[in-house]
Amino acid sequence: MAAEAGTAVGSSVASKFAELLFDRIRREISYAFKYQSYVKKLRSQLEDLKNKQQRLEHDVSDAERRGDEIYNDVKQWLLKMKEFVSRAEKLIGEDEDNAKNKPCFIGLCPNLMTRRNLSKEAVNAAEDATDLMAKGLDFNNVSYRPAPVKTEYMNIGRGYQQFDSRMKVFQDVMEALKDSKVNMIGVYGMGGVGKTTLVKEVAKEVMEEKLFDKVVMAEVTLNPDLRTIQDKIAYDLDLTFGQHESTVYAKADRLHQRLKKERRVLIILENIWAELKLEDVGIPSGDDEKDKRDDQGRCTILLTSRSLDALCNDMNSQKNFFVEALSIEEAKSLFRKIVGDHSTETFDFQSLAADIVAKCGGLPIAIKTIANALKFKPFPVWKNALNQLENSNPRQIPGMEANVYSSIKLSYDFLQSEEAKCLFRLCALQKDGSQIPINDLMMYGMGLNLFKNVYTLEQGRNRVQALIHVLTTSCLLLDGDTKDDIKMHDVVYAVALSIATDELMLNIRNVDELKEEPERGIQKDATDISLHCKDISELPETLACPKLELFFLFEGIKQLRDANKSLQFPDQFFETVISSLH
């Protein structure tokens, strides 16, 4: 029985082997004698594939014109298709000609080996064609709409000029962002000093260094609109709110859930004026235990503000960095970059440019505004601009009111303390805004009864120091060279003068101006007058300002003292003022 079983198995194997051998011989014979059929089938398949290729290429072109992204498998299919067409056309063309023109047996019959090779290649190519066609049928869509690119910080490099004075702040902010224990960072400085430009460059850098997976940015503004802030954050996260998420609360909940899922996200909130409750927006604050994350899951918040108090007291920022004005050399470089070197080739233009830049006080927004206004302008226009700056009338320069004046005045308008506003206007009556004695401000303030519930010098001194703190933390005043003085930025001083004038506090540059048109309503209604003059010898006969409360006289007295002269006040000079008191 075993022998019979062995014989049966052997017969089965031999039969299978013979069958396979016969199939192979038959296939080889088929290659030699049916090559035209195989080539014809390949030609038909190639035609179908070319039609499919043409349709896809048209769809791809349309999608690219719309700005869509092409799926990778579509790109790969078209690339493989290009290679296949080249291969198939060569096979059908050149190889078919060679098969026809190479007979064997001294020309008595066709060259069977050449035909066999051609047929075999055609069969293999036909199988590839079938596979390509099958994959091509899956392309219902060739493209997709890409997520919007956040250009507000990714394109900051264009036109951005890095300054040495900013590098220290930039590096400090970057180091703070790398600290996993810090989740709230503040950048502060006066309006127009370049805080936004700096944090946008920070955003670009953290993305390049892959410190964060997502960077979102929203402006808070003086009167925050939570919906606008939420929509901007959602846009940067590529998040779409559903129809049922139309309320502020629903959006806040959705944003909170999404932000908690982000591994590392940096949220930049610009222009903070007062407390913004992060939970109302939907931002994890990190204050609650449920919002705390490990090093691999961070939600870090970067704030910009004009007020240090808003960052420290209202937002509880852990680290804060001050952005100073540009140095004089940096300011000149920025000015030249905008107006062009050709505009400052002559000595006259160079001297004028230096004076104009000096009046801008290193404030980028002022430099850019004036430089763009003067670009390609003739010499008289430059002279007029300098004259306006010297006379503290920046609103007469194109763009200054919109870009500079309104920006700084907004800081003034936001002051909650009316006493702080009064003190700010008093600073505008000083000689030039630099090195203002604190004791003088206390004396003028108490004399004018500006401070409520202040009855002693100590109380007055404490009140003035408190108000100075409000103004310095709002970046409207600067620390002086000594502890007894404060300073005011040149551009802020010009804006302060304009505000003071609107409040009937006049800063007059010479006696002639005081004498001119005494019947003018604004001068007659003036409550405070500051008179600056280097070569004063006499005053007008009378000062027709019945509402006058304060009168400053700068420089003239010293000039007369140095010349051993005495300044004579006409007998009737203050008569109008005195009469109004009765």
Coordinates of C-alpha atoms in Angstrom, one line a residue:
M1 CA 0.0 0.0 0.0
A2 CA 2.8 2.4 0.8
A3 CA 4.4 1.7 -2.5
E4 CA 1.2 2.3 -4.3
A5 CA 0.7 5.6 -2.4
G6 CA 4.3 6.7 -3.3
T7 CA 3.7 5.8 -6.9
A8 CA 0.5 7.9 -6.9
V9 CA 2.2 10.9 -5.4
G10 CA 5.0 10.7 -7.8
S11 CA 2.6 10.5 -10.7
S12 CA 0.7 13.6 -9.4
V13 CA 3.9 15.6 -9.1
A14 CA 5.0 14.6 -12.5
S15 CA 1.6 15.4 -14.0
K16 CA 1.7 18.9 -12.3
F17 CA 5.2 19.6 -13.5
A18 CA 4.3 18.5 -17.0
E19 CA 1.2 20.8 -16.9
L20 CA 3.3 23.8 -15.8
L21 CA 5.9 23.1 -18.4
F22 CA 3.3 22.8 -21.1
D23 CA 1.7 26.2 -20.0
R24 CA 5.1 27.9 -20.1
I25 CA 5.9 26.5 -23.6
R26 CA 2.5 27.5 -24.8
R27 CA 2.9 31.0 -23.4
E28 CA 6.3 31.3 -25.0
I29 CA 4.9 30.1 -28.3
S30 CA 2.1 32.6 -27.8
Y31 CA 4.6 35.4 -27.3
A32 CA 6.2 34.6 -30.6
F33 CA 3.1 34.2 -32.8
K34 CA 0.6 36.6 -31.1
Y35 CA 2.7 39.6 -30.6
Q36 CA 0.5 41.8 -32.7
S37 CA -2.5 41.0 -30.5
Y38 CA -0.5 41.9 -27.3
V39 CA 0.8 45.2 -28.8
K40 CA -2.7 46.1 -30.0
K41 CA -4.1 45.6 -26.5
L42 CA -1.3 47.7 -25.0
R43 CA -1.9 50.5 -27.6
S44 CA -5.6 50.5 -26.6
Q45 CA -4.8 50.7 -22.9
L46 CA -2.3 53.4 -23.5
E47 CA -4.9 55.5 -25.3
D48 CA -7.3 55.1 -22.3
L49 CA -4.6 56.1 -19.9
K50 CA -3.7 59.1 -21.9
N51 CA -7.3 60.3 -21.8
K52 CA -7.3 59.7 -18.0
Q53 CA -4.0 61.6 -17.7
Q54 CA -5.4 64.5 -19.7
R55 CA -8.4 64.9 -17.5
L56 CA -6.4 64.7 -14.3
E57 CA -3.9 67.3 -15.6
H58 CA -6.7 69.7 -16.5
D59 CA -8.2 69.2 -13.0
V60 CA -4.8 69.8 -11.4
S61 CA -4.3 73.0 -13.4
D62 CA -7.7 74.3 -12.3
A63 CA -6.9 73.5 -8.7
E64 CA -3.6 75.2 -8.8
R65 CA -5.1 78.3 -10.3
R66 CA -7.5 78.3 -7.3
G67 CA -4.6 78.1 -4.9
D68 CA -5.5 74.5 -3.8
E69 CA -2.9 71.9 -2.8
I70 CA -2.6 68.7 -4.9
Y71 CA -2.9 65.4 -3.2
N72 CA 0.5 63.5 -3.1
D73 CA -1.0 60.3 -4.6
V74 CA -2.2 62.3 -7.6
K75 CA 1.2 63.8 -8.1
Q76 CA 2.8 60.3 -7.8
W77 CA 0.3 58.8 -10.3
L78 CA 1.0 61.5 -12.9
L79 CA 4.7 61.0 -12.4
K80 CA 4.4 57.3 -12.9
M81 CA 2.1 57.9 -15.8
K82 CA 4.7 60.1 -17.5
E83 CA 7.3 57.3 -17.1
F84 CA 4.8 54.7 -18.4
V85 CA 3.9 56.6 -21.5
S86 CA 7.5 57.1 -22.5
R87 CA 8.1 53.4 -22.0
A88 CA 5.0 52.1 -23.8
E89 CA 5.4 54.5 -26.8
K90 CA 9.0 53.3 -27.2
L91 CA 7.9 49.7 -27.0
I92 CA 5.1 50.2 -29.5
G93 CA 7.2 52.2 -31.9
E94 CA 10.8 51.4 -32.1
D95 CA 10.6 47.8 -30.8
E96 CA 7.8 47.0 -33.2
D97 CA 9.8 48.3 -36.1
N98 CA 12.8 46.3 -35.1
A99 CA 10.6 43.1 -35.0
K100 CA 9.4 43.7 -38.5
N101 CA 12.8 44.4 -39.9
K102 CA 14.8 41.5 -38.4
P103 CA 13.9 38.2 -40.2
C104 CA 15.7 34.9 -39.6
F105 CA 16.6 31.9 -41.7
I106 CA 18.1 34.1 -44.5
G107 CA 15.0 36.2 -44.7
L108 CA 12.6 33.2 -45.2
C109 CA 10.6 33.8 -41.9
P110 CA 10.1 36.4 -39.2
N111 CA 12.6 36.7 -36.3
L112 CA 10.6 34.8 -33.7
M113 CA 13.0 35.7 -30.8
T114 CA 12.5 39.4 -31.4
R115 CA 8.8 39.0 -31.5
R116 CA 8.8 36.9 -28.4
N117 CA 10.7 39.6 -26.5
L118 CA 8.4 42.3 -27.8
S119 CA 5.3 40.4 -26.8
K120 CA 6.6 39.7 -23.3
E121 CA 7.4 43.4 -22.7
A122 CA 3.9 44.3 -24.1
V123 CA 2.2 41.9 -21.7
N124 CA 4.2 43.2 -18.7
A125 CA 3.4 46.8 -19.8
A126 CA -0.3 45.9 -20.1
E127 CA -0.4 44.6 -16.5
D128 CA 1.2 47.9 -15.4
A129 CA -1.4 49.8 -17.4
T130 CA -4.2 47.9 -15.8
D131 CA -2.8 48.7 -12.3
L132 CA -2.4 52.4 -13.2
M133 CA -6.0 52.7 -14.5
A134 CA -7.3 51.1 -11.4
K135 CA -5.5 53.5 -9.1
G136 CA -6.5 56.5 -11.3
L137 CA -10.2 55.6 -10.9
D138 CA -10.0 56.4 -7.2
F139 CA -9.2 60.1 -7.7
N140 CA -12.6 61.6 -7.1
N141 CA -10.8 64.8 -5.9
V142 CA -7.3 65.8 -6.9
S143 CA -6.8 68.7 -4.5
Y144 CA -7.8 70.2 -1.1
R145 CA -8.0 73.8 0.2
P146 CA -5.0 74.4 2.4
A147 CA -5.3 75.9 5.9
P148 CA -4.8 79.7 5.7
V149 CA -1.2 80.9 6.2
K150 CA -0.9 83.2 9.2
T151 CA 1.1 86.0 7.4
E152 CA 0.9 88.5 10.2
Y153 CA 4.0 86.9 11.9
M154 CA 5.4 84.7 9.2
N155 CA 6.2 87.5 6.8
I156 CA 7.6 89.9 9.4
G157 CA 11.1 89.5 7.9
R158 CA 10.1 91.6 4.9
G159 CA 11.0 95.1 5.8
Y160 CA 11.9 94.2 9.4
Q161 CA 15.1 95.7 10.6
Q162 CA 16.8 94.1 13.7
F163 CA 18.3 96.7 16.0
D164 CA 21.0 96.0 18.7
S165 CA 18.8 97.8 21.2
R166 CA 16.1 95.2 20.7
M167 CA 18.2 92.1 20.6
K168 CA 18.5 91.9 24.4
V169 CA 14.8 92.1 24.9
F170 CA 14.3 89.6 22.0
Q171 CA 16.7 87.2 23.6
D172 CA 15.2 87.6 27.1
V173 CA 11.7 86.9 25.8
M174 CA 12.9 83.8 23.9
E175 CA 14.6 82.5 27.1
A176 CA 11.4 83.1 29.1
L177 CA 9.4 81.2 26.5
K178 CA 11.7 78.2 26.9
D179 CA 11.1 78.2 30.7
S180 CA 8.4 75.6 31.4
K181 CA 7.7 77.3 34.8
V182 CA 6.7 80.6 33.1
N183 CA 3.3 80.7 31.3
M184 CA 2.6 84.5 31.3
I185 CA 5.1 87.0 29.8
G186 CA 4.7 90.7 29.2
V187 CA 6.3 93.1 26.8
Y188 CA 5.6 96.8 27.5
G189 CA 6.6 100.2 26.1
M190 CA 5.1 103.4 24.9
G191 CA 2.7 103.5 21.9
G192 CA 4.6 103.2 18.6
V193 CA 7.9 101.9 20.1
G194 CA 7.7 98.6 18.2
K195 CA 6.2 96.1 20.6
T196 CA 4.1 94.4 18.0
T197 CA 7.0 94.2 15.6
L198 CA 9.1 92.5 18.3
V199 CA 6.6 89.9 19.3
K200 CA 5.8 89.0 15.7
E201 CA 9.5 88.4 15.2
V202 CA 9.4 86.3 18.3
A203 CA 6.5 84.3 16.9
K204 CA 8.4 83.6 13.7
E205 CA 11.5 82.5 15.7
V206 CA 9.6 80.1 17.9
M207 CA 8.0 78.4 14.9
E208 CA 11.4 78.1 13.2
E209 CA 13.0 76.6 16.3
K210 CA 9.9 74.4 16.8
L211 CA 9.5 75.6 20.4
F212 CA 5.7 75.6 19.9
D213 CA 3.5 73.6 17.6
K214 CA 1.0 76.5 17.2
V215 CA 1.2 80.2 17.5
V216 CA -2.0 82.2 17.7
M217 CA -2.3 86.0 17.8
A218 CA -5.2 88.4 18.6
E219 CA -5.5 92.1 19.4
V220 CA -7.4 92.9 22.6
T221 CA -7.7 96.8 22.1
L222 CA -9.0 99.4 24.6
N223 CA -12.6 98.0 24.5
P224 CA -12.2 94.3 24.1
D225 CA -14.7 92.4 21.9
L226 CA -14.6 88.8 23.1
R227 CA -16.2 87.5 19.9
T228 CA -13.6 89.1 17.7
I229 CA -10.8 87.8 19.9
Q230 CA -12.3 84.3 19.9
D231 CA -12.8 84.3 16.2
K232 CA -9.2 85.3 15.6
I233 CA -7.8 82.6 17.8
A234 CA -10.1 80.0 16.2
Y235 CA -8.9 81.2 12.7
D236 CA -5.3 80.7 13.7
L237 CA -6.1 77.2 15.1
D238 CA -8.0 76.3 11.9
L239 CA -11.0 75.8 14.1
T240 CA -14.6 76.4 12.8
F241 CA -17.3 77.0 15.3
G242 CA -20.6 75.2 14.8
Q243 CA -23.9 76.8 14.3
H244 CA -24.9 76.0 17.9
E245 CA -21.7 77.8 19.1
S246 CA -22.7 81.3 18.4
T247 CA -22.6 82.7 21.9
V248 CA -19.4 83.9 23.7
Y249 CA -19.8 81.2 26.3
A250 CA -20.2 78.4 23.8
K251 CA -17.2 79.6 21.9
A252 CA -15.1 79.9 25.1
D253 CA -15.9 76.3 26.0
R254 CA -15.0 75.1 22.5
L255 CA -11.7 77.0 22.4
H256 CA -10.8 75.8 25.9
Q257 CA -11.3 72.2 24.8
R258 CA -9.3 72.7 21.7
L259 CA -6.4 74.5 23.4
K260 CA -6.2 71.8 26.1
K261 CA -5.6 69.3 23.3
E262 CA -2.7 71.3 21.8
R263 CA 0.7 70.0 22.9
R264 CA 2.5 73.3 22.8
V265 CA 0.7 76.5 22.0
L266 CA 1.8 80.1 22.2
I267 CA -1.0 82.7 22.5
I268 CA 0.0 86.3 21.8
L269 CA -2.5 88.9 23.1
E270 CA -1.7 92.4 21.9
N271 CA -2.6 95.8 23.3
I272 CA -3.7 94.9 26.8
W273 CA -5.1 97.9 28.7
A274 CA -6.8 96.3 31.7
E275 CA -7.6 92.9 33.0
L276 CA -8.8 90.4 30.4
K277 CA -10.4 87.3 32.0
L278 CA -8.8 84.5 30.0
E279 CA -11.5 82.0 31.0
D280 CA -14.1 84.3 29.4
V281 CA -12.2 84.0 26.1
G282 CA -11.6 80.2 26.5
I283 CA -7.9 80.4 27.2
P284 CA -6.5 78.0 29.8
S285 CA -4.8 80.2 32.3
G286 CA -2.8 77.7 34.2
D287 CA -4.1 79.0 37.6
D288 CA -6.4 76.1 38.2
E289 CA -5.0 72.6 38.9
K290 CA -7.0 71.3 35.9
D291 CA -5.3 73.7 33.6
K292 CA -1.7 72.9 34.7
R293 CA 0.3 71.0 32.1
D294 CA 3.6 69.2 32.0
D295 CA 6.7 70.2 30.0
Q296 CA 5.3 68.5 26.9
G297 CA 2.0 70.2 27.1
R298 CA 2.3 74.0 27.4
C299 CA -0.1 76.9 26.9
T300 CA 2.1 80.0 27.2
I301 CA 0.7 83.5 26.9
L302 CA 2.7 86.5 25.6
L303 CA 1.2 89.9 26.2
T304 CA 2.0 93.4 24.9
S305 CA 0.9 96.6 26.7
R306 CA 1.7 100.2 27.2
S307 CA 1.1 99.8 30.9
L308 CA 3.3 97.8 33.3
D309 CA 0.6 97.9 35.9
A310 CA -1.8 96.3 33.4
L311 CA 0.6 93.4 33.0
C312 CA 1.7 93.0 36.6
N313 CA -1.5 93.8 38.5
D314 CA -4.3 93.0 36.1
M315 CA -2.8 90.0 34.2
N316 CA -0.3 88.7 36.8
S317 CA 2.5 88.3 34.3
Q318 CA 5.5 86.5 35.7
K319 CA 8.2 88.2 33.6
N320 CA 8.0 91.6 31.9
F321 CA 10.4 93.2 29.4
F322 CA 10.6 96.9 28.5
V323 CA 11.0 98.0 24.9
E324 CA 13.0 101.3 24.8
A325 CA 13.2 103.9 22.0
L326 CA 15.9 103.5 19.3
S327 CA 19.3 104.9 19.8
I328 CA 20.2 107.9 17.6
E329 CA 22.3 105.8 15.2
E330 CA 19.5 103.2 14.9
A331 CA 17.0 106.0 14.3
K332 CA 19.2 107.5 11.5
S333 CA 19.6 104.1 9.9
L334 CA 15.8 103.5 9.9
F335 CA 15.2 107.0 8.5
R336 CA 17.8 106.5 5.7
K337 CA 16.4 103.1 4.8
I338 CA 13.0 104.6 4.1
V339 CA 13.9 107.8 2.4
G340 CA 16.8 106.3 0.5
D341 CA 20.4 107.3 0.6
H342 CA 20.0 109.5 -2.4
S343 CA 17.7 111.8 -0.4
T344 CA 20.5 112.6 2.1
E345 CA 23.5 112.9 -0.3
T346 CA 23.9 116.6 0.0
F347 CA 25.1 118.3 3.2
D348 CA 22.0 120.3 3.6
F349 CA 19.8 117.3 3.4
Q350 CA 22.1 115.4 5.8
S351 CA 22.0 118.1 8.4
L352 CA 18.2 118.5 8.1
A353 CA 17.7 114.7 8.3
A354 CA 19.8 114.6 11.5
D355 CA 17.6 117.3 13.1
I356 CA 14.4 115.7 12.0
V357 CA 15.5 112.3 13.4
A358 CA 16.5 113.9 16.7
K359 CA 13.0 115.4 17.1
C360 CA 11.5 111.9 16.6
G361 CA 13.2 110.8 19.8
G362 CA 13.9 107.2 18.6
L363 CA 10.2 106.4 18.2
P364 CA 9.9 104.0 15.2
I365 CA 6.3 105.0 14.4
A366 CA 7.3 108.7 14.3
I367 CA 10.4 108.0 12.2
K368 CA 8.5 105.8 9.7
T369 CA 5.6 108.3 9.4
I370 CA 7.9 111.3 8.8
A371 CA 10.3 109.4 6.5
N372 CA 7.5 108.2 4.3
A373 CA 6.0 111.7 4.2
L374 CA 9.3 113.2 3.1
K375 CA 10.4 110.5 0.6
F376 CA 11.0 112.0 -2.8
K377 CA 10.0 115.4 -1.5
P378 CA 12.0 118.6 -2.2
F379 CA 14.1 120.5 0.4
P380 CA 11.4 123.1 1.4
V381 CA 9.0 120.2 2.4
W382 CA 11.7 118.9 4.7
K383 CA 12.3 122.3 6.2
N384 CA 8.6 122.7 6.9
A385 CA 8.5 119.3 8.6
L386 CA 11.3 120.3 10.9
N387 CA 9.7 123.6 11.6
Q388 CA 6.5 121.8 12.6
L389 CA 8.4 119.4 14.9
E390 CA 10.3 122.3 16.5
N391 CA 7.1 124.1 17.2
S392 CA 5.6 120.9 18.6
N393 CA 2.9 120.8 16.0
P394 CA 3.2 117.2 14.6
R395 CA -0.4 117.1 13.4
Q396 CA 0.6 119.3 10.4
I397 CA 2.8 116.5 9.0
P398 CA 1.0 114.1 6.7
G399 CA 0.2 110.9 8.6
M400 CA 1.4 112.1 12.0
E401 CA -2.1 112.7 13.4
A402 CA -3.4 109.2 12.4
N403 CA -0.3 107.2 13.2
V404 CA 1.5 109.1 16.0
Y405 CA -0.7 111.7 17.7
S406 CA -3.8 109.4 18.0
S407 CA -1.6 106.5 19.2
I408 CA -0.1 108.5 22.1
K409 CA -3.3 110.4 22.9
L410 CA -5.0 107.1 23.4
S411 CA -2.7 106.4 26.3
Y412 CA -3.6 109.8 27.8
D413 CA -7.4 109.2 27.3
F414 CA -7.2 105.9 29.1
L415 CA -5.8 107.4 32.3
Q416 CA -8.4 106.7 35.0
S417 CA -7.1 109.5 37.2
E418 CA -8.1 113.1 36.3
E419 CA -5.2 114.3 38.5
A420 CA -2.8 112.2 36.5
K421 CA -4.1 113.9 33.3
C422 CA -3.7 117.3 34.9
L423 CA -0.1 116.5 35.9
F424 CA 0.6 115.3 32.4
R425 CA -0.6 118.6 30.9
L426 CA 1.5 120.5 33.5
C427 CA 4.6 118.7 32.1
A428 CA 3.7 120.1 28.7
L429 CA 4.2 123.6 30.1
Q430 CA 7.8 122.9 31.1
K431 CA 10.6 124.2 28.9
D432 CA 11.2 121.1 26.8
G433 CA 9.9 118.1 28.6
S434 CA 13.3 116.9 29.7
Q435 CA 14.5 116.9 33.3
I436 CA 11.3 118.2 34.9
P437 CA 11.8 118.8 38.7
I438 CA 9.4 116.8 40.7
N439 CA 9.3 119.5 43.4
D440 CA 8.1 122.0 40.8
L441 CA 5.2 119.8 39.8
M442 CA 4.3 119.4 43.5
M443 CA 4.4 123.2 44.0
Y444 CA 2.3 124.0 40.9
G445 CA -0.2 121.2 41.6
M446 CA -0.8 122.3 45.1
G447 CA -0.9 126.0 44.1
L448 CA -3.6 125.2 41.6
N449 CA -5.4 123.0 44.1
L450 CA -5.2 120.0 41.6
F451 CA -5.0 117.4 44.4
K452 CA -8.0 116.4 46.4
N453 CA -7.6 116.0 50.2
V454 CA -4.0 117.1 50.2
Y455 CA -3.2 119.7 52.9
T456 CA 0.6 119.3 53.7
L457 CA 3.8 119.3 51.7
E458 CA 4.4 115.6 52.6
Q459 CA 0.9 114.7 51.4
G460 CA 1.5 116.7 48.2
R461 CA 4.9 115.0 47.7
N462 CA 3.4 111.6 48.1
R463 CA 0.5 112.3 45.8
V464 CA 2.8 113.6 43.0
Q465 CA 5.0 110.5 43.3
A466 CA 1.9 108.3 43.1
L467 CA 0.7 110.2 40.0
I468 CA 4.2 110.0 38.4
H469 CA 4.1 106.2 39.0
V470 CA 0.8 106.1 37.1
L471 CA 2.3 108.1 34.2
T472 CA 5.6 106.2 34.0
T473 CA 4.0 102.7 34.1
S474 CA 1.7 104.0 31.3
C475 CA 4.9 105.0 29.4
L476 CA 3.9 108.6 29.2
L477 CA 6.7 109.7 31.5
L478 CA 10.3 108.5 31.8
D479 CA 12.6 108.3 34.8
G480 CA 14.9 111.3 35.0
D481 CA 18.6 111.4 35.3
T482 CA 18.2 111.9 39.1
K483 CA 15.6 110.7 41.6
D484 CA 14.4 114.3 41.8
D485 CA 13.5 114.6 38.1
I486 CA 11.4 113.0 35.5
K487 CA 11.5 113.2 31.7
M488 CA 9.1 113.1 28.8
H489 CA 9.8 111.6 25.4
D490 CA 10.2 114.3 22.7
V491 CA 7.3 113.0 20.6
V492 CA 5.1 112.5 23.7
Y493 CA 6.0 116.0 24.7
A494 CA 4.8 117.3 21.3
V495 CA 1.5 115.4 21.8
A496 CA 1.2 116.7 25.3
L497 CA 1.6 120.3 24.1
S498 CA -1.2 119.7 21.6
I499 CA -3.5 118.2 24.3
A500 CA -2.6 121.1 26.6
T501 CA -3.5 123.7 24.0
D502 CA -6.9 122.0 23.5
E503 CA -7.3 122.4 27.2
L504 CA -6.5 126.2 27.0
M505 CA -3.0 125.7 28.4
L506 CA -0.7 127.7 26.1
N507 CA 3.0 127.1 25.6
I508 CA 4.2 130.3 23.9
R509 CA 7.7 130.5 22.4
N510 CA 8.3 134.3 22.2
V511 CA 6.9 137.6 23.3
D512 CA 5.8 138.5 19.8
E513 CA 3.4 135.6 19.8
L514 CA 2.1 136.8 23.2
K515 CA 1.5 140.2 21.7
E516 CA -0.1 139.0 18.5
E517 CA -3.9 139.1 18.2
P518 CA -4.6 139.4 21.9
E519 CA -8.3 139.4 21.1
R520 CA -8.2 135.7 19.9
G521 CA -10.7 133.7 21.8
I522 CA -8.3 130.9 22.7
Q523 CA -5.7 133.2 24.2
K524 CA -8.3 135.2 26.1
D525 CA -9.7 132.1 27.6
A526 CA -6.3 130.6 28.5
T527 CA -6.0 129.2 32.0
D528 CA -2.3 128.5 31.9
I529 CA 0.5 130.2 30.0
S530 CA 4.1 129.2 29.7
L531 CA 6.3 131.8 28.0
H532 CA 9.7 130.7 26.6
C533 CA 12.1 133.4 25.3
K534 CA 15.8 133.7 25.2
D535 CA 16.1 137.4 24.4
I536 CA 13.3 139.1 26.3
S537 CA 13.6 142.7 27.1
E538 CA 10.0 143.8 27.7
L539 CA 6.5 142.4 28.1
P540 CA 3.3 143.6 26.5
E541 CA 1.4 146.3 28.4
T542 CA -1.3 144.0 29.6
L543 CA -2.1 140.3 29.6
A544 CA -5.7 140.0 28.4
C545 CA -6.4 136.6 30.0
P546 CA -9.0 137.0 32.7
K547 CA -9.2 133.3 33.4
L548 CA -5.4 132.9 33.9
E549 CA -4.4 130.7 36.8
L550 CA -0.7 130.0 36.1
F551 CA 2.0 132.0 34.3
F552 CA 5.5 130.5 33.6
L553 CA 8.4 132.6 32.4
F554 CA 11.4 130.6 31.3
E555 CA 14.9 131.6 30.3
G556 CA 14.2 135.4 30.1
I557 CA 14.9 136.1 33.7
K558 CA 18.2 134.2 33.6
Q559 CA 19.3 136.0 30.4
L560 CA 18.6 139.3 32.0
R561 CA 20.4 138.4 35.2
D562 CA 23.5 137.4 33.2
A563 CA 23.3 140.7 31.4
N564 CA 22.8 142.6 34.7
K565 CA 19.4 143.8 33.6
S566 CA 16.1 143.7 35.3
L567 CA 12.9 142.6 33.7
Q568 CA 10.2 145.2 34.1
F569 CA 6.6 144.1 34.4
P570 CA 4.2 146.8 33.1
D571 CA 1.9 148.2 35.8
Q572 CA -1.2 147.0 34.0
F573 CA 0.3 143.5 32.9
F574 CA -1.8 141.4 35.4
E575 CA -4.7 144.0 35.8
T576 CA -7.2 141.9 33.8
V577 CA -6.3 138.8 35.8
I578 CA -6.6 140.6 39.1
S579 CA -9.9 142.3 38.1
S580 CA -11.4 138.9 37.4
L581 CA -10.8 137.8 40.9
H582 CA -13.0 140.5 42.4

